Short mmCIF file of C-alpha atoms and ligand atoms in Angstrom, two decimals:
data_model
loop_
_atom_site.label_atom_id
_atom_site.label_comp_id
_atom_site.label_asym_id
_atom_site.label_seq_id
_atom_site.Cartn_x
_atom_site.Cartn_y
_atom_site.Cartn_z
CA MET A 1 71.79 81.85 102.88
CA SER A 2 74.51 84.29 103.89
CA LYS A 3 76.73 85.91 101.29
CA PRO A 4 80.31 85.14 102.39
CA ALA A 5 82.98 87.83 102.47
CA ILE A 6 86.69 88.11 103.14
CA THR A 7 86.89 90.54 106.04
CA GLY A 8 90.53 90.18 107.06
CA THR A 9 93.88 88.86 105.86
CA GLY A 10 97.19 88.37 107.63
CA VAL A 11 100.70 87.48 106.49
CA PHE A 12 103.41 86.07 108.74
CA THR A 13 106.79 86.71 107.10
CA PRO A 14 109.81 84.87 108.60
CA SER A 15 112.57 87.12 109.94
CA GLN A 16 115.32 85.43 107.90
CA SER A 17 115.81 85.86 104.17
CA ILE A 18 118.23 84.60 101.52
CA THR A 19 119.22 86.61 98.44
CA ASN A 20 119.97 84.89 95.15
CA ASP A 21 123.67 85.75 95.54
CA GLU A 22 123.83 84.16 99.00
CA LEU A 23 122.00 81.08 97.73
CA VAL A 24 124.21 80.67 94.67
CA LEU A 25 127.37 81.07 96.75
CA ALA A 26 126.29 78.17 99.00
CA PHE A 27 125.04 76.04 96.09
CA ASN A 28 128.25 76.51 94.12
CA ALA A 29 130.35 75.63 97.18
CA TYR A 30 128.30 72.43 97.52
CA VAL A 31 128.87 71.68 93.80
CA GLU A 32 132.61 72.25 94.11
CA ASN A 33 132.83 69.99 97.17
CA PHE A 34 130.77 67.30 95.39
CA ASN A 35 132.90 67.42 92.25
CA THR A 36 136.13 67.30 94.28
CA ARG A 37 134.86 64.39 96.39
CA HIS A 38 133.84 62.46 93.30
CA ALA A 39 136.72 63.57 91.06
CA ASP A 40 137.89 60.03 90.26
CA ALA A 41 134.38 58.72 89.52
CA ILE A 42 133.68 61.79 87.36
CA ALA A 43 136.96 61.24 85.45
CA ALA A 44 136.01 57.58 84.96
CA GLY A 45 132.59 58.62 83.63
CA GLU A 46 130.75 56.89 86.49
CA VAL A 47 129.35 60.03 88.10
CA GLU A 48 128.13 63.15 86.36
CA ALA A 49 129.84 66.36 87.44
CA LYS A 50 127.44 68.93 88.89
CA ALA A 51 127.13 72.33 87.20
CA PRO A 52 127.10 75.64 89.06
CA SER A 53 124.07 77.92 89.39
CA SER A 54 123.89 81.66 88.77
CA SER A 55 121.85 84.60 90.07
CA GLU A 56 121.30 85.87 86.51
CA PHE A 57 119.67 82.58 85.50
CA ILE A 58 117.41 82.60 88.54
CA VAL A 59 116.11 86.13 87.93
CA ASN A 60 115.69 85.58 84.19
CA ALA A 61 114.00 82.17 84.50
CA SER A 62 111.72 82.99 87.43
CA GLY A 63 111.71 86.67 88.46
CA ILE A 64 112.74 85.61 91.99
CA GLU A 65 115.25 87.88 93.76
CA GLN A 66 115.14 86.54 97.32
CA ARG A 67 113.10 84.29 99.63
CA TYR A 68 112.18 84.22 103.33
CA VAL A 69 112.99 81.06 105.29
CA MET A 70 112.40 79.68 108.77
CA ASN A 71 116.10 78.71 108.99
CA LYS A 72 118.83 80.23 106.89
CA SER A 73 121.99 78.74 108.38
CA GLY A 74 121.16 75.13 107.44
CA VAL A 75 120.14 75.99 103.89
CA LEU A 76 123.32 78.01 103.31
CA ASN A 77 125.70 75.45 104.84
CA PRO A 78 127.16 73.59 101.81
CA ASP A 79 127.49 70.45 103.95
CA VAL A 80 123.82 70.55 105.04
CA MET A 81 121.66 72.28 102.39
CA HIS A 82 118.36 72.01 104.21
CA PRO A 83 116.77 74.05 107.02
CA HIS A 84 117.51 73.11 110.63
CA LEU A 85 114.04 72.78 112.15
CA PRO A 86 114.62 70.92 115.41
CA GLU A 87 111.91 68.53 116.56
CA ARG A 88 109.74 69.94 119.32
CA SER A 89 108.21 68.26 122.33
CA ASP A 90 104.57 67.22 121.90
CA ASP A 91 103.69 69.76 124.58
CA ASP A 92 105.14 72.69 122.63
CA PRO A 93 103.30 74.34 119.72
CA GLY A 94 104.36 72.89 116.36
CA ILE A 95 106.16 75.19 113.94
CA MET A 96 103.19 75.39 111.54
CA ALA A 97 100.79 76.26 114.35
CA GLU A 98 103.21 78.91 115.58
CA MET A 99 103.43 80.55 112.13
CA ALA A 100 99.66 80.29 111.82
CA GLN A 101 99.06 82.01 115.13
CA GLU A 102 100.69 85.26 113.98
CA ALA A 103 99.00 85.26 110.55
CA CYS A 104 95.59 84.52 112.13
CA THR A 105 96.04 87.22 114.79
CA LEU A 106 96.73 89.80 112.06
CA ALA A 107 93.74 88.64 109.98
CA LEU A 108 91.42 88.69 113.01
CA ALA A 109 92.59 92.20 113.95
CA GLN A 110 91.77 93.43 110.45
CA ALA A 111 88.33 91.82 110.63
CA GLY A 112 87.78 93.31 114.11
CA ARG A 113 87.07 89.84 115.49
CA ASP A 114 88.21 87.88 118.50
CA ALA A 115 89.40 84.31 117.99
CA SER A 116 86.55 83.10 120.20
CA GLU A 117 84.14 84.21 117.45
CA ILE A 118 85.69 81.75 114.94
CA ASP A 119 83.99 78.37 114.67
CA LEU A 120 85.83 76.88 111.68
CA ILE A 121 89.57 76.68 110.97
CA ILE A 122 90.89 75.09 107.81
CA CYS A 123 94.66 74.62 107.69
CA ALA A 124 95.13 74.51 103.93
CA ALA A 125 98.74 73.86 102.93
CA SER A 126 101.00 71.82 100.67
CA ASN A 127 102.69 69.92 103.48
CA HIS A 128 101.63 69.17 107.01
CA GLU A 129 104.27 68.47 109.62
CA ARG A 130 102.35 65.43 110.93
CA PRO A 131 99.30 63.45 109.86
CA TYR A 132 97.36 63.89 113.13
CA PRO A 133 96.11 65.45 115.29
CA ALA A 134 95.29 67.99 112.62
CA ILE A 135 97.44 71.13 112.65
CA ALA A 136 94.17 73.10 112.35
CA ILE A 137 92.97 71.73 115.70
CA GLU A 138 96.22 72.78 117.35
CA ILE A 139 95.74 76.27 115.86
CA GLN A 140 92.14 76.28 117.14
CA GLN A 141 93.46 75.51 120.63
CA LEU A 142 96.27 78.10 120.50
CA LEU A 143 93.91 80.84 119.34
CA GLY A 144 91.02 79.90 121.63
CA ALA A 145 88.63 79.40 118.71
CA GLN A 146 85.39 77.43 118.89
CA GLY A 147 83.68 74.89 116.62
CA PHE A 148 85.75 72.55 114.50
CA ALA A 149 88.97 72.49 112.48
CA PHE A 150 90.59 70.30 109.87
CA ASP A 151 93.59 70.12 107.52
CA MET A 152 93.45 69.92 103.77
CA ASN A 153 96.07 69.69 101.04
CA VAL A 154 95.71 70.53 97.38
CA ALA A 155 99.36 71.64 97.01
CA CYS A 156 99.67 75.16 95.55
CA SER A 157 95.89 75.47 95.26
CA SER A 158 95.25 74.67 98.94
CA ALA A 159 94.33 78.24 99.96
CA THR A 160 91.79 78.86 97.19
CA PHE A 161 90.24 75.40 97.65
CA GLY A 162 90.11 76.19 101.38
CA ILE A 163 88.40 79.52 100.66
CA GLN A 164 85.79 77.72 98.53
CA ALA A 165 85.16 75.16 101.31
CA ALA A 166 84.89 77.85 104.01
CA ALA A 167 82.75 80.18 101.87
CA ASP A 168 80.37 77.31 101.08
CA MET A 169 80.06 76.42 104.76
CA VAL A 170 79.44 80.02 105.79
CA ARG A 171 76.86 80.34 103.01
CA ALA A 172 75.13 77.13 104.08
CA GLY A 173 75.29 77.95 107.78
CA SER A 174 77.35 74.94 108.91
CA ALA A 175 79.96 77.47 110.05
CA LYS A 176 79.44 81.03 111.13
CA ARG A 177 82.91 82.49 110.84
CA ALA A 178 86.02 80.84 109.39
CA LEU A 179 89.78 81.17 109.21
CA VAL A 180 91.60 79.64 106.24
CA VAL A 181 95.26 79.50 107.19
CA SER A 182 98.19 78.42 105.01
CA PRO A 183 101.49 77.87 106.83
CA GLU A 184 103.84 76.97 103.99
CA ILE A 185 107.30 75.73 105.02
CA CYS A 186 108.40 75.07 101.47
CA SER A 187 112.09 75.12 102.50
CA GLY A 188 111.49 71.73 104.15
CA HIS A 189 110.35 69.95 101.00
CA LEU A 190 112.69 71.64 98.52
CA GLU A 191 115.82 69.86 97.29
CA TRP A 192 118.28 72.71 97.77
CA ARG A 193 121.02 70.62 96.05
CA ASP A 194 119.15 70.44 92.74
CA ARG A 195 120.28 73.20 90.35
CA ASP A 196 117.02 73.11 88.37
CA CYS A 197 114.86 74.01 91.35
CA HIS A 198 117.01 75.10 94.31
CA PHE A 199 115.91 78.73 93.96
CA ILE A 200 112.17 78.20 93.64
CA PHE A 201 110.63 78.23 97.11
CA GLY A 202 110.34 80.31 100.29
CA ASP A 203 108.44 80.13 103.60
CA VAL A 204 105.45 82.19 104.77
CA CYS A 205 102.02 81.86 106.36
CA THR A 206 98.81 83.58 105.28
CA ALA A 207 95.38 83.69 106.92
CA VAL A 208 91.97 84.81 105.66
CA VAL A 209 88.83 85.50 107.72
CA ILE A 210 85.57 84.55 105.99
CA GLU A 211 82.18 85.50 107.47
CA PRO A 212 78.72 86.62 106.36
CA ALA A 213 79.04 89.93 104.51
CA ASP A 214 76.18 91.48 106.46
CA GLU A 215 78.16 90.96 109.68
CA ALA A 216 81.40 92.51 108.41
CA LYS A 217 82.70 95.21 110.72
CA GLY A 218 84.88 97.06 108.23
CA ALA A 219 86.06 97.14 104.63
CA HIS A 220 85.62 93.74 103.01
CA PHE A 221 85.46 91.75 99.80
CA LEU A 222 82.31 89.86 98.81
CA ILE A 223 83.06 86.33 97.60
CA ASN A 224 80.86 86.37 94.51
CA SER A 225 81.92 83.02 93.09
CA THR A 226 84.52 80.29 93.49
CA ARG A 227 85.62 77.54 91.13
CA CYS A 228 87.98 74.60 91.66
CA ALA A 229 89.27 72.10 89.10
CA THR A 230 91.76 69.21 89.11
CA GLN A 231 93.41 66.99 86.51
CA PHE A 232 95.95 64.30 87.43
CA SER A 233 99.59 64.85 86.48
CA ASN A 234 102.94 63.51 87.72
CA ASN A 235 104.82 66.59 86.58
CA ILE A 236 104.90 68.10 90.07
CA ARG A 237 105.28 65.35 92.64
CA ASN A 238 106.61 64.53 96.11
CA ASN A 239 106.60 60.87 97.15
CA ASN A 240 107.29 61.48 100.82
CA GLY A 241 104.58 60.07 103.07
CA PHE A 242 103.76 57.86 105.97
CA LEU A 243 104.65 54.68 104.06
CA ARG A 244 108.24 55.71 103.50
CA ARG A 245 110.82 53.47 105.10
CA THR A 246 114.11 54.24 103.48
CA ARG A 247 114.73 57.93 103.87
CA THR A 248 117.67 58.52 106.19
CA GLY A 249 117.87 62.31 106.09
CA GLY A 250 121.49 62.01 104.97
CA MET A 251 123.06 63.17 101.72
CA ASP A 252 122.20 59.94 99.87
CA ASP A 253 118.46 59.84 100.52
CA ARG A 254 115.88 59.33 97.80
CA ARG A 255 115.39 62.31 95.51
CA ASP A 256 111.69 61.56 95.01
CA MET A 257 110.99 62.18 98.71
CA LEU A 258 111.29 65.92 98.08
CA PHE A 259 109.72 68.31 95.58
CA MET A 260 110.25 67.23 91.97
CA GLN A 261 108.99 68.88 88.82
CA GLU A 262 109.25 68.85 85.07
CA GLY A 263 109.33 72.65 85.00
CA ARG A 264 109.06 73.01 81.21
CA LYS A 265 106.11 70.59 80.98
CA VAL A 266 104.38 72.36 83.86
CA PHE A 267 104.78 75.60 81.97
CA LYS A 268 103.32 74.19 78.75
CA GLU A 269 100.42 72.31 80.33
CA VAL A 270 99.39 74.55 83.19
CA LEU A 271 99.31 77.86 81.30
CA PRO A 272 96.45 76.91 78.92
CA LEU A 273 94.63 75.09 81.74
CA VAL A 274 94.71 78.12 84.03
CA SER A 275 93.95 80.72 81.34
CA ALA A 276 90.91 78.72 80.17
CA HIS A 277 89.79 78.09 83.75
CA ILE A 278 89.81 81.81 84.57
CA THR A 279 88.18 82.97 81.32
CA ASP A 280 85.44 80.30 81.60
CA HIS A 281 84.82 81.19 85.25
CA MET A 282 84.53 84.89 84.39
CA ALA A 283 82.32 84.24 81.36
CA ASP A 284 79.94 82.05 83.39
CA GLU A 285 79.64 84.81 85.99
CA GLY A 286 79.17 87.54 83.39
CA VAL A 287 82.46 89.24 84.24
CA GLU A 288 84.16 90.87 81.24
CA ALA A 289 87.94 91.31 81.07
CA SER A 290 87.30 95.06 81.15
CA ASP A 291 85.43 94.63 84.48
CA LEU A 292 88.45 93.07 86.15
CA LYS A 293 90.38 95.59 88.24
CA ARG A 294 92.92 93.17 89.65
CA LEU A 295 94.38 89.69 89.26
CA TRP A 296 96.09 88.15 92.28
CA LEU A 297 97.80 85.14 90.74
CA HIS A 298 99.71 82.18 92.12
CA GLN A 299 103.32 83.26 92.53
CA ALA A 300 105.54 80.62 90.94
CA ASN A 301 107.07 82.28 87.94
CA LYS A 302 106.93 85.81 86.50
CA SER A 303 106.73 84.77 82.82
CA MET A 304 103.89 82.42 83.70
CA ASN A 305 101.96 85.23 85.40
CA ASP A 306 102.69 87.66 82.56
CA PHE A 307 101.29 85.10 80.09
CA ILE A 308 98.14 84.42 82.12
CA GLY A 309 97.60 88.14 82.73
CA ARG A 310 97.76 88.85 78.97
CA LYS A 311 95.38 85.99 78.15
CA VAL A 312 92.82 86.95 80.78
CA MET A 313 92.91 90.73 80.26
CA GLY A 314 93.30 90.52 76.46
CA ARG A 315 96.22 92.98 76.75
CA THR A 316 99.34 93.44 78.84
CA PRO A 317 98.12 94.29 82.35
CA ALA A 318 99.73 97.27 84.08
CA PRO A 319 101.96 96.08 86.95
CA GLU A 320 99.45 97.36 89.53
CA GLU A 321 96.64 95.34 87.88
CA GLN A 322 98.54 92.08 88.34
CA PRO A 323 100.81 92.54 91.34
CA ASN A 324 103.67 90.10 91.85
CA ILE A 325 105.30 89.39 95.18
CA LEU A 326 107.47 86.48 94.02
CA GLN A 327 110.54 88.71 93.58
CA ASP A 328 110.60 89.05 97.42
CA TYR A 329 108.96 85.81 98.61
CA ALA A 330 109.73 83.32 95.77
CA ASN A 331 107.12 80.57 95.30
CA THR A 332 105.34 80.13 98.64
CA SER A 333 102.97 77.51 97.29
CA SER A 334 99.31 78.14 98.18
CA ALA A 335 100.10 81.31 100.13
CA GLY A 336 101.45 83.31 97.15
CA SER A 337 98.20 84.62 95.68
CA ILE A 338 96.93 85.43 99.18
CA ILE A 339 100.07 87.47 99.99
CA ALA A 340 99.47 89.43 96.75
CA PHE A 341 95.79 89.91 97.69
CA SER A 342 96.64 90.96 101.23
CA LYS A 343 99.26 93.49 100.17
CA TYR A 344 97.59 94.88 97.05
CA SER A 345 93.84 95.19 97.56
CA ASP A 346 93.31 98.15 99.91
CA ASP A 347 93.11 100.72 97.13
CA LEU A 348 90.20 99.02 95.29
CA GLN A 349 86.93 100.96 95.35
CA PRO A 350 83.43 99.68 96.21
CA GLY A 351 82.09 97.72 93.24
CA ASP A 352 85.57 96.86 91.90
CA THR A 353 85.97 93.21 90.90
CA GLY A 354 89.14 91.15 91.20
CA LEU A 355 90.15 87.52 90.90
CA ILE A 356 92.39 85.42 93.13
CA CYS A 357 93.80 82.34 91.38
CA SER A 358 96.21 79.67 92.48
CA PHE A 359 97.40 76.62 90.58
CA GLY A 360 99.94 73.86 90.83
CA ALA A 361 100.46 70.19 91.61
CA GLY A 362 97.59 67.85 90.97
CA TYR A 363 97.21 69.63 88.57
CA SER A 364 94.85 71.91 90.45
CA VAL A 365 93.39 75.37 89.82
CA GLY A 366 91.24 77.42 92.18
CA SER A 367 89.75 80.83 91.40
CA VAL A 368 87.82 83.23 93.61
CA LEU A 369 85.91 86.20 92.17
CA VAL A 370 85.72 88.97 94.75
CA GLU A 371 84.09 92.41 94.80
CA ARG A 372 85.05 95.29 97.04
CA ALA A 373 82.00 96.09 99.12
N1 COA B 401 121.66 78.16 86.89
C1 COA B 401 122.08 78.23 85.60
N2 COA B 401 121.54 77.52 84.60
C2 COA B 401 120.54 76.68 84.92
C3 COA B 401 120.06 76.54 86.23
C4 COA B 401 120.67 77.32 87.23
N3 COA B 401 120.28 77.26 88.49
N4 COA B 401 119.05 75.64 86.23
C5 COA B 401 118.89 75.24 84.96
N5 COA B 401 119.79 75.86 84.16
C6 COA B 401 119.95 75.70 82.72
C7 COA B 401 119.59 74.30 82.26
O1 COA B 401 120.72 73.47 82.36
C8 COA B 401 119.17 74.54 80.83
O2 COA B 401 120.33 74.60 80.01
P1 COA B 401 120.36 73.90 78.56
O3 COA B 401 119.22 74.54 77.81
O4 COA B 401 121.71 74.26 78.07
O5 COA B 401 120.13 72.45 78.84
C9 COA B 401 118.58 75.93 80.84
O6 COA B 401 119.04 76.54 82.04
C10 COA B 401 117.09 75.97 80.80
O7 COA B 401 116.54 75.15 81.85
P2 COA B 401 115.01 75.05 82.10
O8 COA B 401 114.74 74.13 83.23
O9 COA B 401 114.34 74.77 80.79
O10 COA B 401 114.72 76.55 82.58
P3 COA B 401 113.35 77.33 82.53
O11 COA B 401 113.57 78.57 81.75
O12 COA B 401 112.20 76.44 82.19
O13 COA B 401 113.14 77.75 84.04
C11 COA B 401 111.84 77.06 85.92
C12 COA B 401 113.05 76.80 85.06
C13 COA B 401 111.77 75.97 86.95
C14 COA B 401 112.00 78.40 86.61
C15 COA B 401 110.57 77.09 85.06
O14 COA B 401 110.51 75.96 84.23
C16 COA B 401 109.28 77.13 85.83
O15 COA B 401 109.07 78.03 86.62
N6 COA B 401 108.38 76.19 85.58
C17 COA B 401 107.05 76.11 86.19
C18 COA B 401 107.18 76.17 87.63
C19 COA B 401 105.92 75.93 88.38
O16 COA B 401 104.94 76.61 88.27
N7 COA B 401 105.96 74.97 89.22
C20 COA B 401 104.90 74.75 90.10
C21 COA B 401 105.52 74.57 91.40
S1 COA B 401 104.30 74.58 92.61
#
């Protein structure tokens, strides 16, 4: 059995970004238009007036300062409030495959591998732009990879569940060399008109190369252990799907066809779940808190990460021990912990242990214990 290792990572960051101030300006213009349009109904008590948002609230509640998006003009148009992502011809690469191509190319370059040496691609993401053919197969074709490819979705935990699946296959020999790629176009499933969540998400794509450690060409991280867990909850939910019939895409479409959450409940329920998951995983692998050099956590909320970091380390981690990227990227679903890993792992020394953990809808939690080789 081969010991799997992460030998390369890549991050595709969209060229357009939106600051909190820009976002709030657009949101508040939408609110003002809505309240003016419905002034009579609001006065009659038939419609509830919408309240404005504020940059201070967003930073205090989440730690988010800006987000990258695939289309800024649509999101910031108070009469539109969603990204303009025009449909493409079936003969053109889809938008997810296009994002994936850049992230995969960067990851392959770091691993010193050509795409033709890859024989497994898992496209692990929260939303897939179509049910089939799998986005992963389109990525396989664009890159010129071999073998087989498939899509999987475990919401915010997709990347770590994908890493477990790929690592297991490399270990067992059913795949020789894998790419786990997470194109997350969260702007497309966010309700930008909802004050409680309009600031939460951003777009990005990450990719990770996984291959046998003894074939690694450069610096790499051994995958010492992975653990996945799920527990059903409706507190983060999106009812959109192939059975939908009524969504028009207009301003009056069904709210449940986009991201919905009970943010406070998520906070209360997910924090103990994730903290216990990580501490149990570490204990079962004989990893002490003092052994842990770095925690690359899911990037949804700064207070959440601060809490988990304290629980796992048994003290307040130094910022470099638990790096956050959510101030720049916002919540990028499954890609968040991988962005943190990709940007903040180079300085670890051989023998240093770290843990990647993502968590979210499902509920789902995935953790990966890695060691710098
Ligand atoms: N601007 C100003 N005020 C706002 C606001 C906004 N954009 N949105 C909400 N508020 C107000 C609310 O009206 C509420 O006021 P009230 O107490 O007078 O009723 C107050 O702020 C608190 O709202 P709440 O939703 O409880 O805020 P919060 O501190 O819980 O932060 C989240 C909201 C969403 C950032 C936070 O709950 C969270 O991150 N939850 C978990 C997210 C998560 O991991 N999700 C997984 C997604 S994959």
